[in-house]
Amino acid sequence: MFNLSQVSKPIKTSLLVTILLVFAISTACVLIYGDYFLLGTYEKLNNDDVKYVNSAKILLNKHTLAYNSGESPSSFIMPGMPFVLSGLMLIFGQGDAAVIAFRVLQAALQAFSIYLIFVIANQLFNSRAALIASIATALYLPDYFSSGVILSETIFRTIFMLLICFSLLALKSNKTKHYVIVAVLVILGCYFKPHTGLFPVVLFILWLFNKVSWKTIIKHTVVISITMVLLLSPWWIRNYITFDEFIPFTKSAGNPMLLGALINNAAPAPAFFDAHPEYEGRDRASLFIGSDDAMADTAKKIMRYGFTQQPTDYLKWYTTEKIKGLYLGPYYWRMVFDIPIAYVYPPHVLMMLIGSAGLLLMLFNAIRQRNIPYMLLLLTLAYFTVIYIPFVAFSRYGYPNLFLIFIAGAYLIDRIISIRGRGRLA
């Protein structure tokens, strides 16, 4: 799958040039702009990026995973980002050099992602579609912003791409070793974004769709489950020893669930507060008082009220509006090369429209041809979209999924080129 020996030399050369250009531009971007990409400040610790750096220093110096908790242990986040940053601090020190190294690492991952996109699209379609997807991604400015910001999206997206690659390989080979690698990548993804944990459900649906025997399904399920449990065990043990309770992932779901329940981030209607006098402030701020579990309970109350009293508004909010929040706007929170978002938004929307049409074409052919690789891409995108529906949904969370839409768009463009080519020959 990763062997490109069957790809023509001109396409391989074009791919190599694209990869090198992406690495060079990304590296130059992160070195030139530096802390311009910071969303918070180290003094105030007022955003995720600076909090990650602070957590890495505490982990390195106090051997404690802390986040929003001073130097006390926390289960608010998964440990992936603090571990990566603290590892770089071991090598480069706890100053700016480690942060620079992290950004250069992300630049390298962006370049590697171009190769992975080519591999996936080449496996699904052909080398021309794969090159189209790779070049389109290379021209996408938010990728260069993502290289510079100290957040988990670039690392997670790379893991996500590898997960798609090895899932395609496992479904094709049906070998246990490939499913073990899939399970490893699922848990590696969980250590950055825990919502990856239910991804094996996608594989289960595909096994049923492909009429795989129950004996084989059970075997693969056991292998994946054991691998996942073994890899998550250190995190579970740490949480149980530290907090005296079983915490499978984090204790921070309540806040994003509550934010996700507020239509356009506004407080619910006054009638909600009439029905729930326990929120004495009768405003948005009063909803966010209490523990994570309390905020999750508040979110459920708002959802029950909304779907009962304002069903149309809340149905729209939890369907089309959440999807728009994930994909309609670009993940571009700092200008790159002085290009304002006004110039990034139109090509982003155009790519989403072309990609959406490509997804529909893929769905049609997947059903008509019982095409398992197409179904994997479609179900994976559906899974990583639906998983965010109960929570706050915005461009940062949708960004790691965009490569799937770009690949679908490249498929559509390739099919149009083929049809036009046949028309000329006729």
Short mmCIF file of C-alpha atoms in Angstrom, two decimals:
data_model
loop_
_atom_site.label_atom_id
_atom_site.label_comp_id
_atom_site.label_asym_id
_atom_site.label_seq_id
_atom_site.Cartn_x
_atom_site.Cartn_y
_atom_site.Cartn_z
CA MET A 1 0.00 0.00 0.00
CA PHE A 2 2.80 2.41 0.89
CA ASN A 3 4.91 1.23 -2.06
CA LEU A 4 4.59 3.68 -4.95
CA SER A 5 6.59 1.62 -7.45
CA GLN A 6 3.57 1.41 -9.77
CA VAL A 7 3.20 5.20 -9.86
CA SER A 8 4.66 6.94 -12.92
CA LYS A 9 7.90 8.86 -12.51
CA PRO A 10 6.42 12.29 -13.38
CA ILE A 11 3.74 11.90 -10.70
CA LYS A 12 6.26 10.66 -8.12
CA THR A 13 8.49 13.62 -8.95
CA SER A 14 5.56 16.02 -8.60
CA LEU A 15 4.64 14.43 -5.27
CA LEU A 16 8.21 14.72 -3.96
CA VAL A 17 8.45 18.36 -5.00
CA THR A 18 5.10 19.08 -3.31
CA ILE A 19 6.22 17.39 -0.07
CA LEU A 20 9.53 19.28 -0.01
CA LEU A 21 7.81 22.60 -0.73
CA VAL A 22 5.27 22.03 2.05
CA PHE A 23 8.05 21.24 4.52
CA ALA A 24 10.13 24.22 3.44
CA ILE A 25 7.21 26.67 3.53
CA SER A 26 5.85 25.30 6.82
CA THR A 27 9.28 25.42 8.45
CA ALA A 28 9.96 28.94 7.20
CA CYS A 29 6.51 29.99 8.40
CA VAL A 30 6.95 28.69 11.96
CA LEU A 31 10.49 30.04 12.26
CA ILE A 32 9.63 33.49 10.92
CA TYR A 33 6.39 33.97 12.86
CA GLY A 34 7.33 32.14 16.07
CA ASP A 35 5.17 33.11 19.04
CA TYR A 36 2.92 35.15 16.78
CA PHE A 37 0.96 31.88 16.61
CA LEU A 38 0.31 31.85 20.36
CA LEU A 39 -3.37 32.14 21.19
CA GLY A 40 -2.75 32.85 24.87
CA THR A 41 0.06 34.24 27.03
CA TYR A 42 2.46 32.37 29.30
CA GLU A 43 1.84 34.90 32.06
CA LYS A 44 -1.94 34.49 32.15
CA LEU A 45 -2.18 30.84 30.97
CA ASN A 46 -5.39 31.83 29.21
CA ASN A 47 -5.52 29.39 26.30
CA ASP A 48 -4.90 25.73 25.56
CA ASP A 49 -1.55 26.30 23.84
CA VAL A 50 0.22 28.00 26.73
CA LYS A 51 -1.45 25.63 29.18
CA TYR A 52 0.03 22.67 27.29
CA VAL A 53 3.52 24.18 27.56
CA ASN A 54 2.99 24.84 31.27
CA SER A 55 1.72 21.28 31.81
CA ALA A 56 4.81 19.91 30.05
CA LYS A 57 7.11 21.85 32.40
CA ILE A 58 5.22 20.60 35.47
CA LEU A 59 5.35 17.05 34.11
CA LEU A 60 9.08 17.34 33.58
CA ASN A 61 9.90 19.01 36.90
CA LYS A 62 7.27 17.60 39.28
CA HIS A 63 6.44 14.34 37.46
CA THR A 64 2.77 15.34 37.68
CA LEU A 65 0.24 15.71 34.89
CA ALA A 66 -1.52 18.96 35.74
CA TYR A 67 -3.90 21.13 33.73
CA ASN A 68 -6.13 23.91 35.08
CA SER A 69 -5.12 22.66 38.53
CA GLY A 70 -1.98 24.52 39.47
CA GLU A 71 0.61 21.83 40.15
CA SER A 72 -1.96 19.32 41.42
CA PRO A 73 -2.76 16.19 39.38
CA SER A 74 -5.53 16.59 36.82
CA SER A 75 -7.59 14.37 34.54
CA PHE A 76 -8.89 17.33 32.56
CA ILE A 77 -6.91 16.40 29.42
CA MET A 78 -5.34 13.33 27.89
CA PRO A 79 -1.54 13.27 28.34
CA GLY A 80 -0.46 13.26 24.67
CA MET A 81 0.46 16.92 24.22
CA PRO A 82 2.26 17.37 27.58
CA PHE A 83 4.26 14.18 26.93
CA VAL A 84 5.37 15.28 23.45
CA LEU A 85 6.30 18.77 24.65
CA SER A 86 8.09 17.49 27.77
CA GLY A 87 10.03 15.03 25.60
CA LEU A 88 11.25 17.89 23.44
CA MET A 89 12.09 19.87 26.58
CA LEU A 90 14.31 17.01 27.73
CA ILE A 91 16.31 17.45 24.52
CA PHE A 92 16.16 21.21 23.92
CA GLY A 93 15.60 22.62 27.40
CA GLN A 94 12.55 24.34 28.85
CA GLY A 95 12.91 27.61 26.96
CA ASP A 96 11.90 28.73 23.49
CA ALA A 97 14.00 26.06 21.74
CA ALA A 98 11.63 23.24 22.72
CA VAL A 99 8.61 25.17 21.44
CA ILE A 100 10.44 25.92 18.18
CA ALA A 101 11.29 22.21 17.89
CA PHE A 102 7.64 21.34 18.40
CA ARG A 103 6.61 23.68 15.59
CA VAL A 104 9.29 22.26 13.26
CA LEU A 105 8.04 18.77 14.15
CA GLN A 106 4.57 19.85 13.11
CA ALA A 107 5.95 21.24 9.86
CA ALA A 108 7.50 17.82 9.19
CA LEU A 109 4.19 16.13 9.99
CA GLN A 110 2.38 18.45 7.56
CA ALA A 111 4.82 17.39 4.83
CA PHE A 112 4.44 13.71 5.78
CA SER A 113 0.66 14.16 5.61
CA ILE A 114 0.94 15.07 1.93
CA TYR A 115 2.48 11.64 1.34
CA LEU A 116 -0.21 9.91 3.42
CA ILE A 117 -2.99 11.71 1.53
CA PHE A 118 -1.44 10.53 -1.72
CA VAL A 119 -1.22 6.96 -0.41
CA ILE A 120 -4.87 6.93 0.69
CA ALA A 121 -6.23 8.51 -2.50
CA ASN A 122 -4.04 6.32 -4.69
CA GLN A 123 -5.35 3.24 -2.90
CA LEU A 124 -8.96 4.40 -3.26
CA PHE A 125 -8.83 5.83 -6.79
CA ASN A 126 -5.69 6.39 -8.88
CA SER A 127 -2.45 8.35 -8.88
CA ARG A 128 -3.94 11.36 -10.70
CA ALA A 129 -6.68 11.80 -8.10
CA ALA A 130 -4.06 11.28 -5.40
CA LEU A 131 -1.84 14.03 -6.81
CA ILE A 132 -4.81 16.39 -7.10
CA ALA A 133 -5.66 15.80 -3.42
CA SER A 134 -2.01 16.31 -2.41
CA ILE A 135 -1.60 19.58 -4.32
CA ALA A 136 -4.95 20.93 -3.09
CA THR A 137 -3.86 20.22 0.48
CA ALA A 138 -0.48 21.85 -0.10
CA LEU A 139 -2.24 25.04 -1.23
CA TYR A 140 -4.55 25.12 1.81
CA LEU A 141 -3.37 28.00 4.06
CA PRO A 142 -4.91 26.76 7.35
CA ASP A 143 -2.42 23.87 7.25
CA TYR A 144 0.40 26.37 7.65
CA PHE A 145 -1.38 28.02 10.56
CA SER A 146 -1.82 24.57 12.13
CA SER A 147 1.94 24.01 11.85
CA GLY A 148 2.62 27.02 14.05
CA VAL A 149 -0.04 26.78 16.73
CA ILE A 150 0.72 24.66 19.81
CA LEU A 151 -2.39 22.50 19.72
CA SER A 152 -3.04 18.82 19.06
CA GLU A 153 -4.69 19.03 15.64
CA THR A 154 -1.61 18.48 13.45
CA ILE A 155 -0.35 15.49 15.43
CA PHE A 156 -3.81 13.99 15.68
CA ARG A 157 -4.48 14.46 11.96
CA THR A 158 -1.28 12.53 11.15
CA ILE A 159 -2.35 9.68 13.45
CA PHE A 160 -5.81 9.80 11.87
CA MET A 161 -4.33 9.45 8.37
CA LEU A 162 -2.21 6.49 9.47
CA LEU A 163 -5.34 4.97 11.01
CA ILE A 164 -7.12 5.20 7.64
CA CYS A 165 -4.09 3.71 5.86
CA PHE A 166 -3.83 0.69 8.14
CA SER A 167 -7.60 0.22 8.29
CA LEU A 168 -7.62 -0.05 4.50
CA LEU A 169 -4.75 -2.51 4.73
CA ALA A 170 -6.40 -4.57 7.48
CA LEU A 171 -9.73 -4.77 5.63
CA LYS A 172 -7.91 -5.90 2.49
CA SER A 173 -5.47 -8.38 4.06
CA ASN A 174 -7.65 -9.59 6.94
CA LYS A 175 -4.43 -10.18 8.90
CA THR A 176 -4.33 -9.98 12.70
CA LYS A 177 -1.10 -7.96 12.74
CA HIS A 178 -2.74 -5.18 10.77
CA TYR A 179 -5.68 -5.02 13.16
CA VAL A 180 -3.21 -4.82 16.06
CA ILE A 181 -1.64 -1.77 14.37
CA VAL A 182 -5.12 -0.27 13.90
CA ALA A 183 -5.81 -0.73 17.63
CA VAL A 184 -2.47 0.86 18.51
CA LEU A 185 -3.28 3.89 16.34
CA VAL A 186 -6.77 4.17 17.86
CA ILE A 187 -5.29 4.41 21.35
CA LEU A 188 -2.48 6.69 20.20
CA GLY A 189 -5.22 8.95 18.85
CA CYS A 190 -7.09 8.67 22.17
CA TYR A 191 -4.07 10.02 24.03
CA PHE A 192 -4.62 13.25 22.09
CA LYS A 193 -8.38 13.16 21.40
CA PRO A 194 -10.38 10.57 23.35
CA HIS A 195 -13.31 10.53 20.94
CA THR A 196 -11.19 8.25 18.72
CA GLY A 197 -11.95 5.37 21.09
CA LEU A 198 -15.14 4.18 19.40
CA PHE A 199 -13.62 4.03 15.91
CA PRO A 200 -13.69 0.18 15.89
CA VAL A 201 -17.47 0.52 15.53
CA VAL A 202 -16.77 1.67 11.96
CA LEU A 203 -14.82 -1.52 11.31
CA PHE A 204 -17.62 -3.61 12.80
CA ILE A 205 -20.17 -2.02 10.44
CA LEU A 206 -17.85 -2.71 7.50
CA TRP A 207 -17.41 -6.35 8.54
CA LEU A 208 -21.18 -6.74 8.55
CA PHE A 209 -21.50 -4.90 5.23
CA ASN A 210 -18.85 -7.16 3.72
CA LYS A 211 -20.50 -10.29 5.20
CA VAL A 212 -17.41 -11.31 7.16
CA SER A 213 -17.99 -14.49 9.18
CA TRP A 214 -18.86 -14.12 12.86
CA LYS A 215 -15.86 -16.25 13.78
CA THR A 216 -13.55 -13.76 12.09
CA ILE A 217 -15.42 -10.78 13.55
CA ILE A 218 -15.08 -12.16 17.06
CA LYS A 219 -11.38 -12.89 16.55
CA HIS A 220 -10.62 -9.38 15.31
CA THR A 221 -12.78 -7.81 18.02
CA VAL A 222 -10.92 -9.69 20.75
CA VAL A 223 -7.53 -8.74 19.30
CA ILE A 224 -8.47 -5.06 19.01
CA SER A 225 -10.06 -4.99 22.48
CA ILE A 226 -7.09 -6.61 24.23
CA THR A 227 -4.64 -4.28 22.50
CA MET A 228 -6.68 -1.22 23.42
CA VAL A 229 -7.08 -2.28 27.06
CA LEU A 230 -3.36 -2.96 27.42
CA LEU A 231 -2.42 0.41 25.99
CA LEU A 232 -4.97 2.34 28.05
CA SER A 233 -4.16 0.49 31.28
CA PRO A 234 -1.34 2.86 32.35
CA TRP A 235 -3.75 5.80 32.10
CA TRP A 236 -6.50 3.96 34.00
CA ILE A 237 -4.10 2.87 36.74
CA ARG A 238 -2.73 6.39 37.11
CA ASN A 239 -6.23 7.84 37.40
CA TYR A 240 -7.40 5.23 39.90
CA ILE A 241 -4.33 5.65 42.11
CA THR A 242 -4.52 9.45 41.92
CA PHE A 243 -8.28 10.06 42.11
CA ASP A 244 -9.57 6.79 43.59
CA GLU A 245 -12.02 6.30 40.73
CA PHE A 246 -12.12 4.76 37.27
CA ILE A 247 -11.73 7.50 34.66
CA PRO A 248 -11.61 5.97 31.17
CA PHE A 249 -10.45 9.15 29.44
CA THR A 250 -10.97 12.62 31.01
CA LYS A 251 -13.23 14.46 33.41
CA SER A 252 -13.81 17.42 31.11
CA ALA A 253 -16.76 16.43 28.92
CA GLY A 254 -19.29 18.52 30.87
CA ASN A 255 -18.03 21.92 29.76
CA PRO A 256 -17.95 21.22 25.98
CA MET A 257 -21.31 19.44 26.27
CA LEU A 258 -22.81 22.49 27.97
CA LEU A 259 -21.28 24.84 25.42
CA GLY A 260 -22.68 22.60 22.71
CA ALA A 261 -26.17 22.85 24.18
CA LEU A 262 -26.28 26.65 23.95
CA ILE A 263 -27.63 27.80 20.59
CA ASN A 264 -25.20 30.36 19.19
CA ASN A 265 -23.52 30.40 22.62
CA ALA A 266 -26.51 32.22 24.14
CA ALA A 267 -28.40 31.38 27.33
CA PRO A 268 -31.60 29.33 26.90
CA ALA A 269 -35.01 31.01 26.92
CA PRO A 270 -36.28 32.60 30.19
CA ALA A 271 -38.82 29.78 30.45
CA PHE A 272 -35.93 27.36 31.02
CA PHE A 273 -34.91 29.26 34.16
CA ASP A 274 -38.55 29.32 35.28
CA ALA A 275 -38.57 25.53 35.05
CA HIS A 276 -35.17 25.29 36.79
CA PRO A 277 -35.04 27.82 39.64
CA GLU A 278 -31.82 26.20 40.92
CA TYR A 279 -29.94 28.49 38.50
CA GLU A 280 -30.40 31.57 40.66
CA GLY A 281 -28.56 33.96 38.40
CA ARG A 282 -30.98 33.21 35.53
CA ASP A 283 -28.19 33.93 33.03
CA ARG A 284 -25.54 32.12 31.03
CA ALA A 285 -22.88 32.42 33.74
CA SER A 286 -25.05 30.64 36.31
CA LEU A 287 -25.10 27.54 34.11
CA PHE A 288 -21.33 27.05 34.37
CA ILE A 289 -21.15 26.89 38.17
CA GLY A 290 -20.14 23.59 39.72
CA SER A 291 -18.25 20.43 38.81
CA ASP A 292 -17.82 18.86 35.40
CA ASP A 293 -20.59 16.39 36.23
CA ALA A 294 -22.86 19.29 37.22
CA MET A 295 -22.27 21.02 33.87
CA ALA A 296 -23.00 17.78 32.02
CA ASP A 297 -26.26 17.51 33.96
CA THR A 298 -27.09 21.12 33.08
CA ALA A 299 -26.48 20.38 29.39
CA LYS A 300 -28.91 17.45 29.56
CA LYS A 301 -31.55 19.68 31.19
CA ILE A 302 -31.17 22.27 28.42
CA MET A 303 -31.44 19.57 25.75
CA ARG A 304 -34.55 18.07 27.34
CA TYR A 305 -36.13 21.51 27.60
CA GLY A 306 -35.12 22.49 24.06
CA PHE A 307 -36.33 19.37 22.28
CA THR A 308 -39.59 19.56 24.24
CA GLN A 309 -40.34 23.27 23.99
CA GLN A 310 -38.38 24.37 20.90
CA PRO A 311 -37.99 21.17 18.88
CA THR A 312 -37.43 22.83 15.50
CA ASP A 313 -34.71 25.16 16.78
CA TYR A 314 -32.89 22.43 18.68
CA LEU A 315 -33.18 19.86 15.88
CA LYS A 316 -31.65 22.38 13.50
CA TRP A 317 -28.95 23.23 16.04
CA TYR A 318 -27.96 19.61 16.60
CA THR A 319 -27.86 18.76 12.89
CA THR A 320 -27.12 21.34 10.20
CA GLU A 321 -25.76 24.05 12.50
CA LYS A 322 -23.26 21.71 14.18
CA ILE A 323 -22.08 20.45 10.79
CA LYS A 324 -21.72 24.03 9.56
CA GLY A 325 -19.75 24.85 12.69
CA LEU A 326 -17.31 22.02 11.99
CA TYR A 327 -16.78 22.56 8.28
CA LEU A 328 -18.11 25.85 6.92
CA GLY A 329 -15.35 28.08 8.30
CA PRO A 330 -11.58 27.53 7.94
CA TYR A 331 -9.36 26.76 10.94
CA TYR A 332 -7.40 29.97 10.41
CA TRP A 333 -7.12 31.98 13.61
CA ARG A 334 -3.92 33.85 12.75
CA MET A 335 -3.03 35.30 9.36
CA VAL A 336 -0.25 33.54 7.46
CA PHE A 337 1.86 35.55 4.98
CA ASP A 338 -0.41 38.53 5.79
CA ILE A 339 -3.32 36.90 3.94
CA PRO A 340 -6.59 37.79 5.73
CA ILE A 341 -9.35 35.24 6.32
CA ALA A 342 -11.53 37.06 3.77
CA TYR A 343 -9.28 35.57 1.07
CA VAL A 344 -9.14 32.14 2.69
CA TYR A 345 -12.87 31.71 3.24
CA PRO A 346 -14.02 31.55 -0.45
CA PRO A 347 -11.56 28.82 -1.56
CA HIS A 348 -12.34 26.91 1.64
CA VAL A 349 -16.07 26.97 0.91
CA LEU A 350 -15.41 26.01 -2.73
CA MET A 351 -13.33 23.03 -1.59
CA MET A 352 -16.09 21.97 0.81
CA LEU A 353 -18.69 22.14 -1.97
CA ILE A 354 -16.55 20.14 -4.40
CA GLY A 355 -15.70 17.66 -1.64
CA SER A 356 -19.35 17.27 -0.67
CA ALA A 357 -20.26 16.48 -4.27
CA GLY A 358 -17.40 13.98 -4.33
CA LEU A 359 -18.71 12.36 -1.15
CA LEU A 360 -22.14 11.94 -2.74
CA LEU A 361 -20.58 10.34 -5.82
CA MET A 362 -18.54 8.04 -3.59
CA LEU A 363 -21.66 7.08 -1.63
CA PHE A 364 -23.50 6.23 -4.85
CA ASN A 365 -20.64 4.05 -6.09
CA ALA A 366 -20.01 2.50 -2.68
CA ILE A 367 -23.59 1.24 -2.51
CA ARG A 368 -23.78 0.24 -6.16
CA GLN A 369 -20.42 -1.57 -6.18
CA ARG A 370 -20.29 -2.63 -2.49
CA ASN A 371 -16.96 -0.81 -2.37
CA ILE A 372 -15.49 -1.33 1.12
CA PRO A 373 -12.64 1.26 0.85
CA TYR A 374 -15.17 3.92 -0.17
CA MET A 375 -17.42 2.89 2.70
CA LEU A 376 -14.50 3.17 5.12
CA LEU A 377 -13.83 6.77 4.14
CA LEU A 378 -17.54 7.71 4.25
CA LEU A 379 -18.27 6.00 7.56
CA THR A 380 -15.11 7.41 9.14
CA LEU A 381 -16.08 10.95 8.18
CA ALA A 382 -19.60 10.30 9.47
CA TYR A 383 -18.24 8.94 12.75
CA PHE A 384 -15.85 11.83 13.38
CA THR A 385 -18.67 14.25 12.58
CA VAL A 386 -21.47 12.68 14.62
CA ILE A 387 -19.18 12.21 17.65
CA TYR A 388 -19.04 16.02 18.00
CA ILE A 389 -22.80 16.62 17.70
CA PRO A 390 -23.46 16.57 21.48
CA PHE A 391 -20.55 18.94 22.11
CA VAL A 392 -19.33 22.34 21.02
CA ALA A 393 -18.51 22.15 17.31
CA PHE A 394 -16.20 24.61 15.57
CA SER A 395 -13.52 24.69 12.89
CA ARG A 396 -10.68 23.50 15.13
CA TYR A 397 -12.48 20.23 15.76
CA GLY A 398 -13.52 19.78 12.13
CA TYR A 399 -10.04 20.52 10.75
CA PRO A 400 -8.52 17.01 11.18
CA ASN A 401 -11.39 15.58 9.09
CA LEU A 402 -10.94 17.89 6.12
CA PHE A 403 -8.42 15.69 4.34
CA LEU A 404 -11.23 13.16 3.78
CA ILE A 405 -13.30 15.86 2.08
CA PHE A 406 -10.29 16.94 0.00
CA ILE A 407 -9.76 13.35 -1.12
CA ALA A 408 -13.43 13.09 -2.11
CA GLY A 409 -13.16 16.37 -4.02
CA ALA A 410 -10.09 15.07 -5.87
CA TYR A 411 -12.08 11.97 -6.82
CA LEU A 412 -14.82 14.13 -8.34
CA ILE A 413 -12.33 16.27 -10.27
CA ASP A 414 -10.56 13.16 -11.56
CA ARG A 415 -13.87 11.68 -12.75
CA ILE A 416 -14.75 14.94 -14.56
CA ILE A 417 -11.33 14.96 -16.27
CA SER A 418 -11.82 11.34 -17.35
CA ILE A 419 -15.29 11.98 -18.74
CA ARG A 420 -14.12 15.06 -20.67
CA GLY A 421 -11.16 13.09 -22.00
CA ARG A 422 -13.43 10.32 -23.27
CA GLY A 423 -15.67 12.98 -24.84
CA ARG A 424 -12.77 14.39 -26.85
CA LEU A 425 -11.78 10.93 -28.05
CA ALA A 426 -15.32 10.28 -29.19
#
